[in-house]
Amino acid sequence: MNATEVMQQELQALESHSNLRRLPQMIHDGRNVIVDGQRMLNLSSNDYMGLAADREIREEFLQMLTPDSFLPTSSSSRLLTGNFGIYEELESELAALFGTEAALVFNSGYHANTGILPAVSDTQTLILADKLVHASIIDGIRLSAGRCIRYRHNDLAQLERLLKEHHENYRQIIIVTESIFSMDGDRADLKALARLKQTYGNVRLYVDEAHAFGTCGKQGLGCAEEAGCICDIDFLVGTFGKAAASAGAYIVCTRMIREYLVNRMRTLIFTTALPPVNIAWTLFIVRRLPEMQKRREHLAHVSRLLREALQAKGYSSPSVSHIVPMVVGPSADAILRAEMLQRHGFYALPVRPPTVPEGTSRIRFSLTAEIKEEDIKELISHID
Ligand SMILES: *Cc1c(COP(=O)(O)O)cnc(C)c1O
């Protein structure tokens, strides 16, 4: 068989296991999407605060723009001529909000996670990563020179044993976790991780707050803010692509780590910086996040309603957040359930292997502050 035939065969195998993916076509209309002419409530969005669906907030931002501030490209890496002032304004704002020495902004969460670990790891580094960390973190680990051991999901006893066993054999150990996990919607115990880290002098902590930035904490800074342990986390990372309704990502850290990344991080150095107008929009949103406590409380409320209703129907899930999985098992079942909900006007999507383990295909509800109590009640009435 030649290479083309191998590809063809792989695609056919995916199709026959109901795992073939296609790029869906849709029209966005606020909190709804229109697919094949059918309008549905979007239950698969990462627009957790409902800001991407908020026309007024966009109008307000547009009114501030002029041809001089509407800069659609940076034309260069930040290390050459792409470092517009707005970047450093955003970084100062982030450092001030988080109470850290410094912040550094990247093109995406994917850039952050594929760039930071390779930059800060060497052969004397051991990375201890939660079994369920996001694909972008796994790619970062693959690109790094360090050795990696994955610990069972949220199993801090195993992590403690691994630290004890290995801490003398490496110059540094980096513990890597998400704060809210993408597929199960459960959380890591950041306080306990911070305590564990302090057991030995050469352990660092890396936390990805992709799903928590904007949605958790009094000021919307994430789970670390809520747990009061921002300063215990050496690499505190988040994306602007989800609750912040923008694009890009950040790390908040020490000045030294920032300087080190500027010198060593390939996904920062060798890419054109995001457009300044995009950074201006991010800054505009970030400045408003602290005042959005009402939206956060509403999101927590509708999420609890959905979790409790699913539980009452016999679907157990570890979720404690706005990401609420309904695990059905086989991929074909997940697809049928999703289609049924879509016929009733709810745009829910199936998540299948390899994104989740074999046999745990699910509908993954991803809620936003735009979703109302009545929506949840109607949704639940269609689930048995
Ligand atoms: C979405 C996500 C990312 C990637 O962020 P982007 O800005 O979309 O590239 C990284 N980590 C986690 C946990 C995510 O959910």
mmCIF file of N, CA, C and O and ligand atoms in Angstrom, residues 108-110 113 134 136 178 182 208 210-211 239 241-242 248, ligand 1:
data_model
loop_
_atom_site.group_PDB
_atom_site.id
_atom_site.type_symbol
_atom_site.label_atom_id
_atom_site.label_comp_id
_atom_site.label_asym_id
_atom_site.label_seq_id
_atom_site.Cartn_x
_atom_site.Cartn_y
_atom_site.Cartn_z
ATOM 1 N N SER A 108 -1.442 32.131 21.822
ATOM 2 C CA SER A 108 -2.568 31.262 22.175
ATOM 3 C C SER A 108 -2.157 30.384 23.351
ATOM 4 O O SER A 108 -0.963 30.297 23.688
ATOM 5 N N GLY A 109 -3.147 29.724 23.927
ATOM 6 C CA GLY A 109 -2.846 28.749 24.969
ATOM 7 C C GLY A 109 -1.997 27.615 24.414
ATOM 8 O O GLY A 109 -1.146 27.069 25.110
ATOM 9 N N TYR A 110 -2.246 27.293 23.170
ATOM 10 C CA TYR A 110 -1.459 26.234 22.541
ATOM 11 C C TYR A 110 0.017 26.647 22.438
ATOM 12 O O TYR A 110 0.903 25.854 22.733
ATOM 13 N N ASN A 113 1.498 26.470 26.064
ATOM 14 C CA ASN A 113 1.774 25.127 26.588
ATOM 15 C C ASN A 113 2.800 24.354 25.778
ATOM 16 O O ASN A 113 3.462 23.462 26.314
ATOM 17 N N HIS A 134 -4.344 18.593 29.081
ATOM 18 C CA HIS A 134 -4.732 18.941 27.710
ATOM 19 C C HIS A 134 -3.655 18.570 26.686
ATOM 20 O O HIS A 134 -2.460 18.582 26.988
ATOM 21 N N SER A 136 -2.304 20.174 24.370
ATOM 22 C CA SER A 136 -1.247 21.172 24.164
ATOM 23 C C SER A 136 -0.126 21.002 25.189
ATOM 24 O O SER A 136 1.052 21.229 24.886
ATOM 25 N N GLU A 178 -3.989 20.989 35.164
ATOM 26 C CA GLU A 178 -4.984 22.013 34.864
ATOM 27 C C GLU A 178 -5.688 22.333 36.175
ATOM 28 O O GLU A 178 -5.626 21.539 37.116
ATOM 29 N N SER A 182 -10.646 19.830 31.208
ATOM 30 C CA SER A 182 -11.437 20.086 29.995
ATOM 31 C C SER A 182 -12.589 19.122 29.771
ATOM 32 O O SER A 182 -13.633 19.510 29.265
ATOM 33 N N ASP A 208 -2.503 25.238 34.434
ATOM 34 C CA ASP A 208 -3.206 25.787 33.273
ATOM 35 C C ASP A 208 -4.647 26.107 33.682
ATOM 36 O O ASP A 208 -5.430 25.203 33.985
ATOM 37 N N ALA A 210 -7.032 27.458 31.798
ATOM 38 C CA ALA A 210 -7.800 27.752 30.572
ATOM 39 C C ALA A 210 -9.307 27.897 30.827
ATOM 40 O O ALA A 210 -9.939 28.816 30.308
ATOM 41 N N HIS A 211 -9.868 26.993 31.620
ATOM 42 C CA HIS A 211 -11.325 27.026 31.825
ATOM 43 C C HIS A 211 -11.733 27.831 33.053
ATOM 44 O O HIS A 211 -12.917 28.019 33.307
ATOM 45 N N THR A 239 -5.734 31.133 29.085
ATOM 46 C CA THR A 239 -5.989 31.592 27.715
ATOM 47 C C THR A 239 -6.979 32.754 27.727
ATOM 48 O O THR A 239 -7.789 32.879 28.641
ATOM 49 N N GLY A 241 -8.842 32.960 24.997
ATOM 50 C CA GLY A 241 -9.740 32.475 23.945
ATOM 51 C C GLY A 241 -11.067 31.945 24.463
ATOM 52 O O GLY A 241 -11.970 31.677 23.680
ATOM 53 N N LYS A 242 -11.203 31.801 25.754
ATOM 54 C CA LYS A 242 -12.443 31.233 26.292
ATOM 55 C C LYS A 242 -13.267 32.319 26.997
ATOM 56 O O LYS A 242 -13.855 33.139 26.324
ATOM 57 N N GLY A 248 -5.320 34.589 22.411
ATOM 58 C CA GLY A 248 -4.049 34.827 23.091
ATOM 59 C C GLY A 248 -4.020 34.105 24.414
ATOM 60 O O GLY A 248 -4.974 33.401 24.773
HETATM 61 C C1 LIG B 1 -8.365 25.509 25.204
HETATM 62 C C2 LIG B 1 -7.218 25.043 26.006
HETATM 63 C C3 LIG B 1 -5.907 25.387 25.681
HETATM 64 C C4 LIG B 1 -5.566 26.080 24.403
HETATM 65 O O1 LIG B 1 -5.805 27.436 24.456
HETATM 66 P P1 LIG B 1 -5.985 28.226 23.084
HETATM 67 O O2 LIG B 1 -5.844 29.641 23.474
HETATM 68 O O3 LIG B 1 -7.326 27.863 22.566
HETATM 69 O O4 LIG B 1 -4.889 27.761 22.168
HETATM 70 C C5 LIG B 1 -4.909 25.026 26.553
HETATM 71 N N1 LIG B 1 -5.157 24.332 27.679
HETATM 72 C C6 LIG B 1 -6.405 23.957 27.992
HETATM 73 C C7 LIG B 1 -6.627 23.195 29.249
HETATM 74 C C8 LIG B 1 -7.472 24.286 27.170
HETATM 75 O O5 LIG B 1 -8.704 23.902 27.473
#
